[in-house]
XYZ file of C-alpha atoms in Angstrom:
733
model
C -164.629 82.446 93.428
C -163.117 85.940 93.985
C -160.606 85.293 91.229
C -163.515 84.625 88.871
C -165.248 87.831 89.938
C -162.081 89.876 89.439
C -161.759 88.405 85.972
C -165.343 89.380 85.189
C -164.687 92.932 86.350
C -161.604 93.095 84.178
C -163.317 92.001 80.955
C -166.857 93.372 81.475
C -167.995 96.054 78.970
C -168.425 99.547 80.301
C -171.951 100.555 81.292
C -172.962 104.205 81.417
C -175.064 105.502 84.318
C -178.771 105.968 83.584
C -180.445 109.255 82.795
C -181.324 111.259 85.885
C -180.261 114.106 88.094
C -176.511 114.871 88.141
C -174.588 112.767 90.601
C -177.139 109.901 90.781
C -175.674 106.454 90.278
C -177.082 103.791 88.021
C -179.699 101.344 89.296
C -178.434 97.818 89.783
C -174.890 98.415 91.015
C -173.797 95.280 92.753
C -171.223 93.670 94.952
C -170.291 90.125 93.939
C -173.762 88.663 94.700
C -177.232 90.183 94.186
C -180.817 89.028 93.888
C -183.570 90.294 91.599
C -186.449 92.314 92.980
C -189.602 90.167 93.243
C -192.442 91.418 91.095
C -190.247 93.563 88.847
C -188.728 93.006 85.445
C -185.068 94.076 85.332
C -183.831 96.175 82.439
C -182.202 94.017 79.762
C -178.411 93.927 79.929
C -176.546 96.111 77.483
C -174.860 94.594 74.478
C -171.190 95.392 73.892
C -170.912 98.760 72.240
C -174.506 99.771 73.079
C -175.742 102.012 75.918
C -178.265 100.653 78.428
C -181.916 101.797 78.658
C -180.858 104.959 80.499
C -178.047 107.266 79.387
C -175.826 109.132 81.816
C -176.253 112.803 82.507
C -173.452 114.576 84.404
C -171.299 111.524 85.318
C -168.839 109.150 83.703
C -168.600 106.348 86.275
C -168.490 102.756 85.025
C -170.374 99.995 86.798
C -171.201 96.328 86.268
C -174.293 94.293 87.176
C -173.486 90.764 88.350
C -176.082 88.142 89.312
C -175.517 84.830 91.064
C -177.868 82.349 89.410
C -177.988 80.081 92.436
C -179.615 82.750 94.580
C -181.981 83.707 91.792
C -183.239 80.140 91.600
C -184.009 80.146 95.317
C -186.065 83.316 94.940
C -188.039 81.898 92.023
C -188.735 78.679 93.893
C -190.248 80.625 96.754
C -192.355 82.771 94.410
C -194.180 79.741 93.000
C -195.774 79.191 96.390
C -197.475 82.613 96.301
C -200.912 81.779 94.981
C -203.126 83.999 97.162
C -203.765 87.526 95.894
C -202.670 89.158 99.163
C -198.994 88.250 99.404
C -198.267 91.944 99.703
C -198.022 90.915 103.346
C -195.349 88.298 102.653
C -193.476 89.759 99.698
C -189.898 88.579 99.325
C -186.947 90.697 100.517
C -186.541 93.894 98.571
C -183.252 94.876 96.977
C -182.479 98.570 97.238
C -179.548 100.491 95.846
C -177.736 103.499 97.203
C -175.801 106.279 95.468
C -172.622 104.523 96.572
C -173.611 101.593 94.421
C -174.164 98.910 97.060
C -177.181 96.611 97.254
C -178.806 95.240 100.357
C -181.333 92.429 100.785
C -183.443 92.853 103.917
C -184.613 89.501 105.162
C -186.955 90.884 107.813
C -190.245 91.969 106.236
C -192.877 94.188 107.787
C -196.576 93.406 107.353
C -198.049 94.805 104.161
C -200.785 97.396 103.881
C -203.760 97.865 101.552
C -203.723 100.471 98.767
C -204.220 104.077 99.763
C -206.731 104.459 96.935
C -205.173 106.174 93.914
C -206.569 103.584 91.500
C -209.987 103.369 93.153
C -210.253 107.194 93.323
C -210.514 107.316 97.129
C -207.600 109.749 96.953
C -208.950 112.934 95.360
C -207.162 114.914 92.645
C -206.488 117.757 95.093
C -204.253 115.459 97.154
C -201.888 114.747 94.254
C -199.113 117.230 93.409
C -195.983 117.288 91.260
C -192.905 119.389 90.607
C -194.084 120.057 87.046
C -196.339 118.662 84.322
C -196.051 118.589 80.556
C -199.749 119.435 80.173
C -203.019 119.303 82.074
C -203.695 115.842 80.631
C -200.378 114.661 82.068
C -200.868 116.334 85.436
C -200.451 114.648 88.839
C -204.168 113.766 88.902
C -203.355 111.259 86.119
C -200.627 109.487 88.097
C -202.948 106.694 89.171
C -202.239 102.999 88.753
C -203.902 101.481 85.652
C -205.409 104.776 84.486
C -206.152 104.677 80.746
C -205.507 107.451 78.260
C -207.725 108.900 75.570
C -207.232 107.871 71.956
C -205.713 111.144 70.810
C -202.120 112.146 71.488
C -202.152 115.068 73.905
C -205.660 114.244 75.087
C -207.018 116.131 78.112
C -207.174 112.743 79.802
C -203.756 111.241 79.144
C -202.260 108.094 80.603
C -199.853 109.124 83.379
C -198.215 111.976 85.216
C -195.267 113.293 83.196
C -192.820 115.929 84.354
C -191.555 118.622 82.007
C -188.529 117.544 79.985
C -186.373 120.321 81.466
C -187.338 119.388 85.055
C -183.988 118.184 86.446
C -185.428 117.069 89.808
C -188.968 115.798 89.180
C -191.219 114.586 91.990
C -194.745 113.210 92.435
C -196.432 113.701 95.812
C -199.431 112.162 97.580
C -201.179 113.632 100.615
C -202.685 110.827 102.692
C -204.768 113.403 104.579
C -203.721 112.175 108.031
C -200.839 110.272 109.625
C -200.390 107.038 107.705
C -198.032 104.089 107.847
C -196.533 103.837 104.354
C -195.200 100.369 103.524
C -194.761 100.154 99.755
C -195.097 101.665 96.297
C -196.377 100.195 93.019
C -195.542 101.901 89.734
C -196.273 101.647 86.017
C -195.190 103.648 82.993
C -197.324 105.805 80.722
C -200.370 104.327 79.003
C -200.270 105.588 75.425
C -200.541 104.279 71.873
C -198.206 107.070 70.729
C -195.400 107.309 73.282
C -193.111 105.104 75.376
C -192.289 106.666 78.737
C -191.503 105.049 82.054
C -189.370 105.619 85.126
C -186.693 102.986 85.730
C -185.711 103.991 89.289
C -186.832 106.381 92.007
C -186.271 107.484 95.588
C -188.953 107.950 98.257
C -189.314 110.768 100.791
C -191.775 111.477 103.607
C -193.064 114.539 105.422
C -195.600 115.611 108.022
C -195.913 119.192 106.810
C -194.798 119.036 103.112
C -191.783 121.246 103.965
C -189.395 119.076 105.962
C -188.619 115.754 104.258
C -186.681 112.615 105.105
C -185.837 109.685 102.881
C -186.175 105.924 102.951
C -182.734 104.728 104.055
C -180.690 101.719 103.103
C -179.987 99.835 106.342
C -176.372 98.861 105.691
C -175.085 102.031 104.037
C -177.347 104.620 105.642
C -177.819 106.217 102.221
C -181.144 106.986 100.529
C -182.578 103.848 98.927
C -183.024 103.833 95.169
C -185.873 101.561 94.101
C -186.015 99.701 90.767
C -189.074 100.705 88.773
C -190.402 99.674 85.373
C -189.119 97.943 82.251
C -192.290 98.431 80.200
C -195.307 100.739 80.399
C -197.911 98.315 81.780
C -196.425 95.726 84.150
C -197.017 96.885 87.765
C -193.853 96.710 89.880
C -194.035 96.498 93.686
C -191.347 97.841 96.023
C -191.752 97.378 99.771
C -189.972 99.979 101.878
C -186.952 98.742 103.882
C -188.744 100.131 106.917
C -192.358 101.420 106.939
C -192.639 105.129 107.657
C -195.388 107.030 109.471
C -196.084 110.401 107.852
C -198.813 112.349 106.095
C -197.068 112.969 102.775
C -195.123 110.622 100.514
C -193.055 111.796 97.553
C -191.602 109.770 94.671
C -188.471 111.234 93.081
C -187.662 109.652 89.694
C -183.911 109.090 89.302
C -183.696 107.410 85.886
C -186.065 106.847 83.009
C -186.179 105.384 79.520
C -183.678 106.899 77.120
C -185.447 109.223 74.709
C -188.530 109.384 76.939
C -189.544 111.534 79.856
C -190.200 111.006 83.556
C -193.723 109.496 83.509
C -195.392 107.199 86.011
C -198.634 105.839 87.369
C -198.613 104.767 91.003
C -200.405 103.217 93.940
C -199.258 103.638 97.540
C -199.576 100.872 100.116
C -200.555 102.414 103.427
C -202.108 101.455 106.752
C -204.074 104.004 108.811
C -202.683 104.876 112.226
C -204.355 106.478 115.201
C -203.593 110.125 115.852
C -202.863 110.578 119.600
C -203.414 114.335 119.334
C -206.662 113.931 117.376
C -205.552 116.671 115.003
C -206.909 115.032 111.878
C -210.333 113.808 110.912
C -210.822 110.080 111.080
C -210.563 108.319 107.740
C -213.963 107.118 106.520
C -214.690 103.553 107.525
C -215.160 101.035 104.729
C -217.400 98.234 105.850
C -220.689 96.418 105.697
C -223.019 95.159 108.388
C -223.800 92.014 106.390
C -222.053 88.894 107.808
C -220.530 87.793 104.494
C -217.203 86.371 103.341
C -215.402 89.480 102.071
C -212.299 88.110 100.377
C -211.089 87.031 96.954
C -211.837 83.410 96.107
C -209.825 81.307 93.705
C -211.462 78.357 91.951
C -211.144 75.977 94.896
C -212.378 78.534 97.419
C -215.264 79.518 95.127
C -216.480 75.915 94.894
C -216.217 75.535 98.662
C -218.204 78.709 99.288
C -220.943 77.732 96.832
C -221.204 74.341 98.519
C -221.523 76.017 101.921
C -224.366 78.213 100.670
C -226.095 75.164 99.203
C -225.779 73.273 102.480
C -227.067 76.234 104.470
C -230.084 76.770 102.175
C -230.747 73.396 100.489
C -234.425 74.155 99.834
C -233.790 77.253 97.709
C -230.439 76.494 96.027
C -229.007 74.157 93.422
C -225.487 74.060 91.995
C -224.999 72.882 88.428
C -222.349 73.134 85.734
C -222.977 74.382 82.193
C -219.667 73.070 80.804
C -215.921 73.383 81.189
C -213.243 75.921 80.410
C -210.406 75.204 78.000
C -208.301 73.921 80.904
C -211.130 71.778 82.272
C -212.443 73.958 85.099
C -216.206 73.647 85.468
C -218.428 76.670 84.875
C -220.543 76.484 88.019
C -223.934 78.172 88.370
C -225.850 78.771 91.579
C -229.596 78.558 91.031
C -231.812 80.183 93.656
C -235.588 79.745 93.752
C -238.328 78.312 95.937
C -238.489 75.386 93.487
C -234.866 74.901 92.344
C -234.282 72.600 89.417
C -237.489 73.206 87.491
C -239.113 75.919 85.443
C -242.427 76.948 86.974
C -245.147 78.106 84.606
C -245.357 81.882 84.642
C -242.125 82.335 86.623
C -239.425 84.284 84.748
C -235.796 83.220 84.555
C -233.067 85.793 85.240
C -229.283 85.554 85.314
C -226.115 87.382 86.311
C -222.828 86.509 84.588
C -219.444 87.639 85.904
C -215.808 86.975 85.142
C -216.062 87.042 81.342
C -212.752 88.878 81.564
C -210.726 86.944 84.113
C -208.924 89.919 85.666
C -212.147 91.846 86.314
C -212.641 90.223 89.683
C -215.202 92.415 91.432
C -218.207 90.928 89.628
C -217.153 87.433 90.672
C -217.022 88.436 94.327
C -220.299 90.366 94.147
C -222.144 87.286 92.872
C -220.604 85.140 95.612
C -221.708 87.762 98.111
C -225.170 87.956 96.527
C -225.800 84.223 96.871
C -224.719 84.378 100.534
C -226.932 87.397 101.142
C -230.023 85.849 99.515
C -229.560 82.682 101.558
C -229.086 84.539 104.866
C -231.942 86.952 104.282
C -234.343 84.221 103.151
C -233.684 82.328 106.382
C -234.318 85.561 108.313
C -237.638 86.050 106.522
C -236.671 89.211 104.637
C -239.870 89.949 102.635
C -238.051 91.498 99.686
C -235.723 88.518 99.287
C -238.548 86.038 99.869
C -240.548 87.638 97.076
C -237.579 87.522 94.724
C -237.037 83.827 95.304
C -240.728 82.903 95.039
C -241.543 84.970 91.948
C -238.512 84.225 89.770
C -235.686 81.755 89.251
C -232.238 83.347 89.653
C -229.093 81.913 88.050
C -225.658 83.206 89.130
C -222.556 82.357 87.061
C -219.688 83.950 89.033
C -216.846 82.914 86.726
C -217.328 82.548 82.976
C -213.547 82.616 82.440
C -212.058 80.703 85.396
C -208.763 80.069 83.578
C -208.169 83.777 83.089
C -209.053 84.507 86.705
C -206.544 81.981 88.004
C -203.829 83.726 85.979
C -204.744 87.095 87.486
C -205.235 85.639 90.979
C -201.727 84.172 91.117
C -200.140 87.607 90.823
C -198.595 88.908 94.041
C -201.609 90.852 95.227
C -204.584 92.363 93.478
C -202.729 95.619 92.800
C -200.134 93.785 90.698
C -202.656 92.622 88.101
C -202.189 94.731 84.995
C -204.923 96.035 82.756
C -204.913 92.979 80.484
C -203.321 90.076 82.372
C -205.942 87.328 82.692
C -208.475 89.231 80.558
C -208.606 86.556 77.845
C -209.053 82.818 78.180
C -205.953 80.648 77.791
C -206.552 80.491 74.021
C -206.089 84.292 73.963
C -209.764 84.733 73.039
C -211.695 87.739 74.330
C -214.981 86.067 75.237
C -216.947 89.290 74.812
C -215.981 89.340 71.109
C -216.494 85.619 70.642
C -220.261 85.271 70.249
C -221.705 85.028 66.752
C -222.168 88.320 64.906
C -225.922 88.228 64.268
C -226.174 91.987 63.738
C -224.731 91.916 60.226
C -227.094 89.292 58.691
C -230.120 90.925 60.336
C -229.215 94.410 59.134
C -228.516 93.139 55.617
C -231.951 91.492 55.541
C -233.527 94.721 56.796
C -231.812 96.709 54.051
C -233.313 94.311 51.495
C -236.811 94.644 52.989
C -236.973 91.016 54.111
C -237.696 91.665 57.812
C -239.972 90.435 59.333
C -241.926 88.727 56.529
C -239.087 86.607 55.112
C -236.408 86.889 57.783
C -237.607 87.064 61.416
C -236.588 90.003 63.588
C -235.813 87.666 66.497
C -234.065 84.359 67.193
C -231.665 84.978 64.321
C -229.998 81.613 63.546
C -226.291 80.988 63.965
C -224.264 81.561 60.787
C -222.953 78.406 59.129
C -219.310 79.395 59.629
C -219.876 79.662 63.370
C -221.106 76.064 63.678
C -218.131 74.466 61.893
C -215.868 72.238 64.019
C -212.824 74.419 63.302
C -214.578 77.706 64.109
C -212.704 79.910 66.582
C -215.249 79.556 69.357
C -214.034 79.152 72.922
C -215.474 76.252 74.943
C -216.621 78.803 77.519
C -218.613 80.634 74.820
C -220.194 77.439 73.486
C -221.211 76.438 77.012
C -222.968 79.768 77.624
C -224.783 79.600 74.269
C -226.131 76.130 75.041
C -227.153 77.389 78.483
C -229.090 80.234 76.863
C -230.922 77.754 74.628
C -231.937 75.454 77.484
C -233.419 78.089 79.786
C -235.919 80.796 78.708
C -234.041 83.715 80.216
C -235.859 87.045 80.229
C -233.378 89.419 81.866
C -229.633 89.397 82.387
C -226.618 91.539 83.190
C -222.971 90.697 82.710
C -220.621 92.252 85.238
C -217.316 93.816 84.165
C -214.785 96.210 85.698
C -212.499 99.084 84.849
C -215.185 101.796 84.544
C -218.319 103.049 86.267
C -221.097 102.913 83.669
C -223.905 100.688 82.382
C -223.825 100.034 78.641
C -226.716 98.624 76.627
C -227.166 97.162 73.114
C -226.428 97.408 70.378
C -222.720 97.045 71.105
C -221.819 96.913 67.408
C -222.022 99.932 65.127
C -224.286 99.598 62.112
C -222.054 101.641 59.815
C -219.162 99.446 58.655
C -215.763 100.397 60.076
C -217.238 103.043 62.404
C -215.309 103.063 65.695
C -218.305 104.472 67.562
C -221.832 105.374 66.535
C -225.175 105.544 68.311
C -226.854 102.242 67.352
C -230.044 101.663 69.370
C -232.179 98.528 69.311
C -235.934 98.585 68.630
C -236.269 98.257 72.422
C -234.117 101.283 73.191
C -236.618 102.631 75.737
C -236.510 99.370 77.712
C -232.733 99.163 77.669
C -232.356 102.752 78.784
C -234.806 102.059 81.621
C -232.906 98.947 82.732
C -229.561 100.724 82.582
C -230.867 103.733 84.477
C -232.321 101.514 87.206
C -228.926 99.952 87.923
C -226.944 103.170 87.593
C -229.466 105.051 89.718
C -229.229 102.461 92.498
C -225.429 102.204 92.506
C -223.910 104.344 95.267
C -220.601 104.948 93.491
C -222.266 105.997 90.240
C -224.504 108.391 92.136
C -221.626 110.049 93.960
C -221.662 113.508 92.382
C -218.267 114.389 93.848
C -216.352 111.551 92.208
C -214.105 112.142 89.222
C -214.145 110.095 85.977
C -212.272 106.811 86.050
C -210.252 107.379 82.890
C -210.953 109.544 79.855
C -214.759 109.814 79.691
C -217.205 111.383 82.146
C -220.294 109.170 81.947
C -221.995 110.990 84.816
C -222.992 113.714 82.348
C -225.413 111.201 80.790
C -226.678 109.432 83.900
C -223.837 106.869 83.902
C -225.378 104.923 81.023
C -224.321 104.692 77.385
C -225.233 102.853 74.214
C -222.449 100.308 73.750
C -221.801 101.127 70.094
C -221.633 104.830 70.947
C -218.811 104.014 73.392
C -216.741 101.622 71.259
C -217.898 99.011 68.773
C -217.822 95.364 69.911
C -218.751 92.783 67.249
C -219.923 89.477 68.702
C -220.821 90.727 72.176
C -222.953 88.709 74.583
C -225.436 91.587 74.915
C -226.221 91.677 71.192
C -226.246 87.893 70.915
C -228.695 87.511 73.809
C -231.071 90.032 72.273
C -230.956 88.662 68.715
C -230.726 84.909 69.378
C -232.898 84.558 72.489
C -235.657 86.397 74.361
C -233.199 87.774 76.899
C -232.553 91.493 77.418
C -229.003 91.981 78.701
C -226.811 94.934 79.674
C -223.157 95.291 80.711
C -222.400 96.781 84.119
C -218.934 98.279 84.603
C -218.709 98.069 88.379
C -215.601 99.952 89.423
C -212.611 101.939 88.197
C -210.434 99.247 89.785
C -210.785 95.891 88.025
C -209.327 93.892 90.905
C -209.997 95.878 94.108
C -208.172 95.016 97.283
C -209.982 92.766 99.768
C -210.275 95.667 102.180
C -212.449 97.451 99.596
C -214.895 94.575 99.007
C -217.298 95.493 101.856
C -217.779 98.997 100.452
C -218.082 97.691 96.888
C -220.806 95.348 98.131
C -222.656 98.252 99.714
C -222.234 100.242 96.484
C -223.900 97.499 94.441
C -226.187 95.551 96.807
C -229.391 97.506 96.209
C -228.643 97.854 92.501
C -228.268 94.071 92.109
C -231.624 93.470 93.800
C -233.470 96.323 92.081
C -232.283 95.252 88.649
C -233.630 91.711 89.193
C -237.009 93.192 90.138
C -237.291 94.798 86.703
C -238.246 91.430 85.236
C -241.744 92.282 86.517
C -241.888 95.274 84.160
C -244.069 94.854 81.056
C -246.537 92.137 80.193
C -246.625 88.412 80.824
C -249.030 85.583 80.176
C -249.686 82.200 78.624
C -250.659 81.378 75.059
C -253.008 78.372 75.018
C -254.742 76.109 72.521
C -258.534 76.714 72.636
C -259.403 73.043 72.247
C -256.860 71.392 74.522
C -256.173 74.357 76.870
C -252.517 73.380 76.722
C -249.773 75.935 76.339
C -248.364 76.544 72.864
C -244.567 76.553 72.654
C -242.705 78.942 70.321
C -245.707 81.179 69.754
C -244.599 84.636 68.616
C -245.508 87.725 70.659
C -245.360 90.879 68.507
C -245.877 94.440 69.766
C -247.043 97.096 67.298
C -244.364 99.693 66.671
C -241.474 97.577 68.026
C -239.642 95.574 65.373
C -238.511 92.833 67.720
C -240.605 89.861 68.821
C -240.264 87.286 71.577
C -241.484 83.692 71.761
C -243.207 81.526 74.345
C -241.432 78.913 76.433
C -242.154 75.199 76.379
C -245.275 75.559 78.515
C -246.655 78.488 76.497
C -245.701 81.182 79.030
C -243.940 84.367 77.979
C -242.623 87.667 79.346
C -242.295 90.829 77.292
C -240.367 93.689 78.910
C -242.015 97.037 78.108
C -242.004 100.526 79.567
C -245.343 101.943 80.814
C -247.859 102.630 78.045
C -250.677 101.139 75.948
C -249.714 98.475 73.426
C -251.420 96.400 70.747
C -250.024 92.895 71.122
C -250.432 90.013 68.690
C -249.909 86.329 69.488
C -249.394 83.958 66.558
C -248.297 80.383 66.080
C -247.974 78.021 63.145
C -251.322 76.345 62.458
C -253.339 78.882 64.492
C -255.296 82.030 63.810
C -253.515 85.081 65.203
C -255.126 87.063 68.008
C -254.535 90.752 68.789
C -255.470 92.505 71.978
C -254.706 95.695 73.879
C -252.371 95.452 76.855
C -251.615 98.305 79.246
C -248.372 98.575 81.191
C -248.656 100.819 84.233
C -246.237 101.997 86.886
C -247.802 99.491 89.267
C -245.409 96.746 90.355
C -245.818 93.435 88.606
C -246.329 92.548 84.920
C -249.699 93.238 83.299
C -251.402 89.845 82.612
C -251.937 89.462 78.885
C -253.088 85.917 78.023
C -254.070 84.567 74.622
C -256.251 81.676 73.425
C -255.588 80.607 69.843
C -257.805 78.560 67.549
C -256.414 76.102 65.046
C -256.832 76.873 61.366
C -258.908 74.418 59.257
C -255.751 73.388 57.463
C -254.061 72.511 60.747
C -257.099 70.532 61.918
C -257.123 68.603 58.660
C -253.438 67.806 59.044
C -254.015 66.490 62.549
C -257.038 64.411 61.471
C -255.242 62.892 58.522
C -252.228 62.183 60.690
C -254.503 60.360 63.119
C -256.168 58.357 60.304
C -259.635 59.810 60.979
C -262.335 60.692 58.428
C -262.889 64.315 57.560
C -266.166 65.665 59.078
C -268.824 66.754 56.473
C -268.807 70.420 57.543
C -265.047 70.628 57.237
C -265.146 68.846 53.875
C -267.757 71.289 52.497
C -265.691 74.244 53.789
C -262.568 72.937 52.088
C -264.515 72.490 48.833
C -265.719 76.109 49.008
C -262.144 77.285 49.579
C -260.972 75.299 46.561
C -263.778 76.834 44.464
C -262.772 80.339 45.491
C -259.201 79.650 44.422
C -260.377 78.315 41.054
């Protein structure tokens, strides 16, 4: 074996040390046997005659990386067992390197810690410092995991912290605010469409006063550990410390970075709070909830189990059903909650929440699982607000529209290791929020030709022919939701996303062709702005005036709401489809800066959104509601059209003739019409009083419709009707 290794040393090509401070050795120096760092992607080996990713600065040492495949296989076998998103606690042994070029694998692992809060903004900008910055937009306040840059190069909100190019000893520092037990670091490179910059290795130091520092030591050599960092700009890489350190400050010192780039990184720090025996520091704010709910991340199996438990605890107000299957065969489960589950009650509106359209945006999924638990518990306790919700409407909760994508994100080693896009799409690589039929274009073309609403209706726009073909690129998840929309007369909906803190409302697609963003309101802009403002105004995080923007836009300047097309155009969104193909008014809620928050943050996220989730559902009572009936039979008329003067968008009645029309307070002239009936118009007033204004209609059949029905029944035409028809024929002649 040693003879083989000596032969490899003799014939191996020379490798230059990576770019960094003078005297630093290259990452990955190895004795005869090494293992790869779990969760990281090693830099590709150099080809003969080519330098590696980093180029030496101030040294000419030659080193060789050698891996023993047998050990690597053992590591990979163990990694397959990590399917829970909190294996930060049980991460595999970390390989660290020292300036002397030796590697050590520490078998004993300390318990992991939750994120300190760089990504979720719990750590304020003032607690982030750096040795230097290329610009304000690349300052230390931008060194947050998964932060996204603006579209322009050199934007004030760029996608990382980047040190100045001439900074020979760059560092990035975080002030925890009080003594903290640091256990690990997660890093990414720079998010940019223009540049490629990432750190490939770094050291870690600690301090209690930001003046005296000590390093993270390699156990066997006693030298400062050098941690492997990134091989691309987006993949998060976790390094657990050889030994957790208690301090107030932590500092990352980049040692090497991509050749031709600069020292840029985004980071999250894993840290556990510790008690201060001298009580010199303020206690960290407690993150919790008094509600006795299951605050953890649930994979598909755990989600089904939880939904079943809620159903068993509240069998009289719950029903679980499936609307279809994902591409990989996972069922799309819905929890229905009502005092009469399983049936549509006349005059009772249908509302829905949809989460998990993007699989790695996990907070919405957990909020809906928490909501169904909360409604069940509070109904059993006799909570009057919850009781009224469940007796006056039928609530449908779809916690995971893209279960395949979620399982991909969930299997990563901890929620903090899910990148910005991993698990976003379904397994066919389809973005479900761009996969609904584009009904905007045919409607707007008909409007431009003056065909709306007399020739082409301004509502229930039919599916385009291309979209219904068997080979159309339509995900099974999308088809299932469309059929679900057709079966149930939904009135109000919200789909829950993550990665920002804002509520966006239709239209999501710009009307001007090729426009990246453009204000494109619907005829019901006032209603959508009301709905969006209600959620944003009830969300604790959105109403926190001291918080900073998540990424590159400050939505708080506009009440934390925005027209979707004025943000970025999205053809084929579920919001636009719901509005144009059904009666349902739907908005998108971006719940958090962090798409996949740590379990420790779920109680606070629940408190941030609990009242908003309930208050938004209550808005289904806003506007007018009623039943359209046949004068002769007193039966409800299905598919009758409800038109409001001045609003170029109509709704239709459900199977029993009942309808709901969301409107802001005001006086409206409303017309009910149906094929074969005389139209009726009446005045309806919407006030600020709670509950919809009752606005019922009784329609009379036209003579032509009566004649059709008589002839169809084989009856003789009455004399008065015959004489009336003869007069009508004479007038035409």
